[in-house]
Structure formats: C-alpha cells, structure tokens
PDB file of C-alpha atoms in Angstrom:
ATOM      1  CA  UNK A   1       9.437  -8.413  16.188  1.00 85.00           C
ATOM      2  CA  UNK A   2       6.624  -6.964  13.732  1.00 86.00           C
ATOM      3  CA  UNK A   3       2.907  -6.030  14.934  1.00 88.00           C
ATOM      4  CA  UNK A   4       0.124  -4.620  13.065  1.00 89.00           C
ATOM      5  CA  UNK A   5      -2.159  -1.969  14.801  1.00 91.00           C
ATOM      6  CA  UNK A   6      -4.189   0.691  13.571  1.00 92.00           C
ATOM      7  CA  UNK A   7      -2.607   4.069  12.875  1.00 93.00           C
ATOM      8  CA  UNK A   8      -2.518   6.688  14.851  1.00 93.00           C
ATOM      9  CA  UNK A   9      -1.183   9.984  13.844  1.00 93.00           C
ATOM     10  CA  UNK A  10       2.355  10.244  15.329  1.00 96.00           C
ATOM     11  CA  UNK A  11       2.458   6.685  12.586  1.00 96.00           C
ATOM     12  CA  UNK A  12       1.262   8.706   9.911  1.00 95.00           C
ATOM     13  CA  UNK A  13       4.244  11.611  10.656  1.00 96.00           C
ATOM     14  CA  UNK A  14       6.705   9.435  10.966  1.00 98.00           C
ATOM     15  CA  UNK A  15       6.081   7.416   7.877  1.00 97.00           C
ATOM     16  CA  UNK A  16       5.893  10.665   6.235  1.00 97.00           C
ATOM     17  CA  UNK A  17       8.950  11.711   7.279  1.00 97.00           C
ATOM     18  CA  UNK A  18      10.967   8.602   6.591  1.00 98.00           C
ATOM     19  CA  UNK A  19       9.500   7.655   3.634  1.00 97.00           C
ATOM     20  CA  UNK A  20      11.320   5.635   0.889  1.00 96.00           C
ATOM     21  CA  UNK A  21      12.268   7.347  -2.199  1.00 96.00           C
ATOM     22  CA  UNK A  22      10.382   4.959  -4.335  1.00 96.00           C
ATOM     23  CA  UNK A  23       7.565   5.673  -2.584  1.00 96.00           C
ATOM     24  CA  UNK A  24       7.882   9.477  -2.260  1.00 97.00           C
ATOM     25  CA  UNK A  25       7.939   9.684  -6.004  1.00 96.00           C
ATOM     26  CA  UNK A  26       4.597   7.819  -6.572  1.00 96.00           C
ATOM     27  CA  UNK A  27       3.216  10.524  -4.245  1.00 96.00           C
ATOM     28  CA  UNK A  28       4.426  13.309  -6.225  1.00 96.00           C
ATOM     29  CA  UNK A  29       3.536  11.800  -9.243  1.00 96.00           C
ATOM     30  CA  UNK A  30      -0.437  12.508  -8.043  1.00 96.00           C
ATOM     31  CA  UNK A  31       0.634  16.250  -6.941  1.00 96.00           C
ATOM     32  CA  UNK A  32       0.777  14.888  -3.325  1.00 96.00           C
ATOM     33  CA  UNK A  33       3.501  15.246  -0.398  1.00 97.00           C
ATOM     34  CA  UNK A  34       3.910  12.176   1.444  1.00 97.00           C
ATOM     35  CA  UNK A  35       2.046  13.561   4.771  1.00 96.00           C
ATOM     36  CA  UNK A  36      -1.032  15.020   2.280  1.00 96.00           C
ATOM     37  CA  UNK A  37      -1.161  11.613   0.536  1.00 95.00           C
ATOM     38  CA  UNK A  38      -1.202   9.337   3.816  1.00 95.00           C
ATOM     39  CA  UNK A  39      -3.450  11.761   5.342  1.00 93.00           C
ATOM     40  CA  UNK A  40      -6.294  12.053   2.527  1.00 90.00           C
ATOM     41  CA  UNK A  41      -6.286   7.932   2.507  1.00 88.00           C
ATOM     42  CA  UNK A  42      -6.986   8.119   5.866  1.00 86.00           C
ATOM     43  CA  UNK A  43      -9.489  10.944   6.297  1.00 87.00           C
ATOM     44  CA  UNK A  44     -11.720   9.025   3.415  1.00 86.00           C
ATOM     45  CA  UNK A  45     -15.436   7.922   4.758  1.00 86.00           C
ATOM     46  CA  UNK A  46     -15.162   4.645   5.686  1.00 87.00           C
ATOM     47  CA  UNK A  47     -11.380   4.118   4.703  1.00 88.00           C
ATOM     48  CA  UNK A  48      -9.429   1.507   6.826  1.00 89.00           C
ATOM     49  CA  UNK A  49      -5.649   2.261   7.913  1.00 91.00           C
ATOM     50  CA  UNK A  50      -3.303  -0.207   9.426  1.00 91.00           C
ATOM     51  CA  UNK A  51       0.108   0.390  10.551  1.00 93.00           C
ATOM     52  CA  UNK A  52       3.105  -2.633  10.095  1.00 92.00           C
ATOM     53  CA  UNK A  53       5.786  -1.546  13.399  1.00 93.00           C
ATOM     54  CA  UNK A  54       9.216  -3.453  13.464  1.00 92.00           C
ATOM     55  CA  UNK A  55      10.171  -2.967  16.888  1.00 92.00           C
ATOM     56  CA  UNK A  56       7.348   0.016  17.602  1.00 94.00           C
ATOM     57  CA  UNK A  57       8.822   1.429  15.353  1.00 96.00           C
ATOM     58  CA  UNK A  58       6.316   2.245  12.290  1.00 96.00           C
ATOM     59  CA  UNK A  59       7.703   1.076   9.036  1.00 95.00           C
ATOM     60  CA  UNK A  60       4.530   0.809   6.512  1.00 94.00           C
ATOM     61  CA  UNK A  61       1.369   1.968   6.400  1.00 95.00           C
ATOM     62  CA  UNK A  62      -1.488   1.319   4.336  1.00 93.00           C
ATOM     63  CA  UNK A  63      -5.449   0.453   4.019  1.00 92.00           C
ATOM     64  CA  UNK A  64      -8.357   0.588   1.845  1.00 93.00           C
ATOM     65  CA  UNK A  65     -10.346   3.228   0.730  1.00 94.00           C
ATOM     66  CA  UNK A  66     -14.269   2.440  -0.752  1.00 94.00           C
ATOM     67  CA  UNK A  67     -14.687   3.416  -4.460  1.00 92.00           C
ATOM     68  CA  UNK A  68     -17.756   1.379  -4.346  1.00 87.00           C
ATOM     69  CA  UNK A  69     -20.047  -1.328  -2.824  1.00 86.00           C
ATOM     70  CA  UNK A  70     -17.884  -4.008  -3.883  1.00 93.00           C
ATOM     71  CA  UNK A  71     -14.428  -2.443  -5.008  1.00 95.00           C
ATOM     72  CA  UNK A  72     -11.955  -0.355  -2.961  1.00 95.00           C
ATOM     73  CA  UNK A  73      -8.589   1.003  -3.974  1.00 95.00           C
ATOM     74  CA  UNK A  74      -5.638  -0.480  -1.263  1.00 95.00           C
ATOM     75  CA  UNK A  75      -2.436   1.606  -1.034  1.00 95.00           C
ATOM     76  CA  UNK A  76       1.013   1.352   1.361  1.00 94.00           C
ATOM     77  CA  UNK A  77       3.570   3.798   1.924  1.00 95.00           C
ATOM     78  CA  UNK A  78       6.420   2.776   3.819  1.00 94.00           C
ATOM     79  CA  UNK A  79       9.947   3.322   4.824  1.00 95.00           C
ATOM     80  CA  UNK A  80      13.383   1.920   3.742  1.00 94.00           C
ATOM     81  CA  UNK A  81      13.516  -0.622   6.484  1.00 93.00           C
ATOM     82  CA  UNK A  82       9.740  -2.293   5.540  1.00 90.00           C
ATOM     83  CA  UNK A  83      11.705  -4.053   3.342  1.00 86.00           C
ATOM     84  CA  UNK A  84      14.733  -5.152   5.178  1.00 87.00           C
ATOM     85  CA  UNK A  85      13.095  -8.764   5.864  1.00 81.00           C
ATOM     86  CA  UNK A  86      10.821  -8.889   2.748  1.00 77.00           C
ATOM     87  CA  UNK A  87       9.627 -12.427   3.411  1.00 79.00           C
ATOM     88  CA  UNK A  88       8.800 -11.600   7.354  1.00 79.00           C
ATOM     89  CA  UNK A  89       6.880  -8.706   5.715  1.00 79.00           C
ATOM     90  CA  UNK A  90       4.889 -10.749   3.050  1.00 81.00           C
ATOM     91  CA  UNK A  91       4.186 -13.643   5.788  1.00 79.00           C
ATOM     92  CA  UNK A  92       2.279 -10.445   7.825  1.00 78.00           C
ATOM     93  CA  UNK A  93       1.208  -9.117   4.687  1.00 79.00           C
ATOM     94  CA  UNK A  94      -0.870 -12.113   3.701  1.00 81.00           C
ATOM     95  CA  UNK A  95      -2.808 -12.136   6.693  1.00 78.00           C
ATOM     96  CA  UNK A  96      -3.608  -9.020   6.840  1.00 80.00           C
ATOM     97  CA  UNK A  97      -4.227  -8.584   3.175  1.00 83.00           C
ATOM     98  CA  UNK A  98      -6.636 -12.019   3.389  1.00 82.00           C
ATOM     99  CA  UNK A  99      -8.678 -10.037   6.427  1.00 82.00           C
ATOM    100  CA  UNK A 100      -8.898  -6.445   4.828  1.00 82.00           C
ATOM    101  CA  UNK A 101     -10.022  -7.269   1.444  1.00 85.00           C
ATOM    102  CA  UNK A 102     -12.960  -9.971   2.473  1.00 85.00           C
ATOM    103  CA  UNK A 103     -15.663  -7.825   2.459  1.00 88.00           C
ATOM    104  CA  UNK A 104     -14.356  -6.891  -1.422  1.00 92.00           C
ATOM    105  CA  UNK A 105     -14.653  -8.605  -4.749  1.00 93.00           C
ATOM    106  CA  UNK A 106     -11.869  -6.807  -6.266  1.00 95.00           C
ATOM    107  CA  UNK A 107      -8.810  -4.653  -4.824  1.00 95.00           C
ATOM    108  CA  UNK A 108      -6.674  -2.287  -6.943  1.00 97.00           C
ATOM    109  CA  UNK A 109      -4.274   0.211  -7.300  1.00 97.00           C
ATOM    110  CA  UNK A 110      -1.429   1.313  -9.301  1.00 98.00           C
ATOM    111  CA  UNK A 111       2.587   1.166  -8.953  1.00 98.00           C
ATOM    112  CA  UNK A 112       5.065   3.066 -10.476  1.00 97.00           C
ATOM    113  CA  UNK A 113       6.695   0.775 -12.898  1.00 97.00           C
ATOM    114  CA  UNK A 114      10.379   1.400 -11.431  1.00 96.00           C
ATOM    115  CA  UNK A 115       9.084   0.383  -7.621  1.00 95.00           C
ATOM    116  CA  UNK A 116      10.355  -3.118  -8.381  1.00 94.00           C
ATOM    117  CA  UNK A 117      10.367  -4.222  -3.994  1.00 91.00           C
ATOM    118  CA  UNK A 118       6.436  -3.048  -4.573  1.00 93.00           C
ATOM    119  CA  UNK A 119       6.231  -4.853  -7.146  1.00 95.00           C
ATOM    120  CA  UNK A 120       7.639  -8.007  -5.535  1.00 91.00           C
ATOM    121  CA  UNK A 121       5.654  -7.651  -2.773  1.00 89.00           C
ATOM    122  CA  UNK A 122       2.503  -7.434  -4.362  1.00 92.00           C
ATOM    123  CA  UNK A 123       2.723 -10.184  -6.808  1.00 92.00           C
ATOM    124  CA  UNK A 124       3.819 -12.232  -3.445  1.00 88.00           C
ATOM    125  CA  UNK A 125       0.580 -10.825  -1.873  1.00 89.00           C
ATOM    126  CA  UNK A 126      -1.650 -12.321  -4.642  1.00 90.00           C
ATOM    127  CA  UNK A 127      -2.223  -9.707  -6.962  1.00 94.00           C
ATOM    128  CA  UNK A 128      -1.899  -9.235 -10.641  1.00 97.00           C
ATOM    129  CA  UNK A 129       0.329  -7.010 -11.793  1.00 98.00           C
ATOM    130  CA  UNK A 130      -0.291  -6.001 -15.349  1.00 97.00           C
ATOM    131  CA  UNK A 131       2.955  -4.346 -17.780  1.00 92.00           C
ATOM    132  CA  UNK A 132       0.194  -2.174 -19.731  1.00 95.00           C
ATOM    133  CA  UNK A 133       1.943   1.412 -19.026  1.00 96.00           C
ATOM    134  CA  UNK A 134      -0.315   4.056 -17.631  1.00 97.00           C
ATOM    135  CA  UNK A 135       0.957   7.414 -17.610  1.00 97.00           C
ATOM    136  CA  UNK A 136       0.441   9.853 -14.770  1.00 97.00           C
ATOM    137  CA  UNK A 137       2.622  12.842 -14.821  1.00 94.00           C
ATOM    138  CA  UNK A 138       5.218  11.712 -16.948  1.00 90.00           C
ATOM    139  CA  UNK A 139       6.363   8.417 -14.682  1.00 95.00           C
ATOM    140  CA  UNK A 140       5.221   4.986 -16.008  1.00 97.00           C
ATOM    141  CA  UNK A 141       2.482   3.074 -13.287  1.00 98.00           C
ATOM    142  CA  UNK A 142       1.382  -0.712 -14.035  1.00 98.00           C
ATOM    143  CA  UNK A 143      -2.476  -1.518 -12.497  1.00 98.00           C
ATOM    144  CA  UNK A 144      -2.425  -4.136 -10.125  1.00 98.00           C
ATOM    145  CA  UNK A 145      -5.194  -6.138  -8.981  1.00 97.00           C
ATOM    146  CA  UNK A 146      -6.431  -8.652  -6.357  1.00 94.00           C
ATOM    147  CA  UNK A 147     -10.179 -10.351  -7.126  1.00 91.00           C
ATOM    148  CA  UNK A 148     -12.163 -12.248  -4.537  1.00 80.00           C
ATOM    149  CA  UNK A 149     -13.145 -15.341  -6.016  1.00 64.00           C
ATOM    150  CA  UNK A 150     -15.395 -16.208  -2.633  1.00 61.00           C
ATOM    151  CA  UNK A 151     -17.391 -12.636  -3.627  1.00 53.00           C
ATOM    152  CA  UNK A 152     -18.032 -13.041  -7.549  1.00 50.00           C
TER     153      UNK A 152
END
C-alpha cells in the first residue's frame, strides 16, 4: 500500500542511501551528494517536502522550493522500487502534484536527458518536457514545466 506524509529525517537518509542511479547522477551533476542535495531542498525558507512510502518504507521524496511569488522549482529523488508500479505511482502523483503546485502559476525543473522513468513520469504528471539540451557539467538536462492555467 502507498501513503504520502511529510518527511522526516530518517526519510531523507534512507532515500539517500538507496537512491537510484539515475537519480544519483543528476545530483552529482550540480556538485551535490544525494544526502546534501535532499537536505538543501529541504532546509530552503518556506520549501515543502513530502515523502511517497510503499509499505513504510520511503521510496521518493520530493517538494517545492519558492524562487518567487508565483514560481517555485519542484524536484524528487527516489529509489529503484518508486518505480516498480509506475502507474500506482502517477495515480498518487497527480494528487499530490494537483495540491502542491495550487498556490503556483508555474512549476519547473530540469531532468537529465537519459532519466527516461523521470521523464515518463513527468509528462504523465502534466508537465512539458522540452528536448532543447541544457548542459550542466557535461550531462545533457531537458527543462520541464507545469503552468497553472487557474493562476495566469
């Protein structure tokens, strides 16, 4: 059975530790270990952090973090076994996606171009994903992008 709760800490360790490789490299691509790049997402004023548990046990987290009045940058880290029911996980995903981005009239982010279960995920979750290639570090990232019609 899947829940969504807010993180805690021991979440935020374990994700780190257990992280999938896809996922790992988009951390490193930003000069970040999985632990420092979970953690600085969720030490941000005003940031919001949500954890996705299959079983209690934590298998994505993720949240929003303010870059302005009416934008916010959402991210998700998560382990190899987020994705072993990818349609269970979009089903939660939309409801939680449709709750934390209200307040927003745009959402954004980017993906490494190879992270192709992100990717799926995301363009099942509403968002654009654009192919324009944006380097960072020598790995390829697309932007993706979720607008609020309700808030324009």
């Amino acid at each position: 059975m899947y829940t969504v709760s807010p993180s805690v800490n021991k979440d935020v360790v374990y994700i780190a530790e257990h992280m999938r490789k896809a996922d790992i490299k988009e951390c490193e691509a930003f000069n970040k270990s999985p632990l420092q790049a979970i953690n600085t997402a969720m030490i941000t004023k005003n940031s919001q952090t949500l954890t996705l548990y299959k079983d209690k046990e934590p298998v994505l987290i993720g949240g929003l973090v303010p870059d302005g009045i009416k934008t916010a940058t959402i991210w998700a880290l998560a382990t190899d076994k987020a994705f072993n029911n990818p349609t269970t996980v979009a089903k939660m995903g939309i409801k939680w996606i449709n709750y934390i981005v209200n307040p927003y009239e745009k959402v954004h982010n980017l993906v490494w171009s190879e992270n192709k279960k992100a990717i799926n995920l995301l363009i099942l979750l509403g968002f654009t994903v654009s192919t324009k290639v944006i380097h960072v570090n020598h790995l390829e990232f697309f932007y993706f992008v979720r607008r609020n019609l309700d808030k324009n």
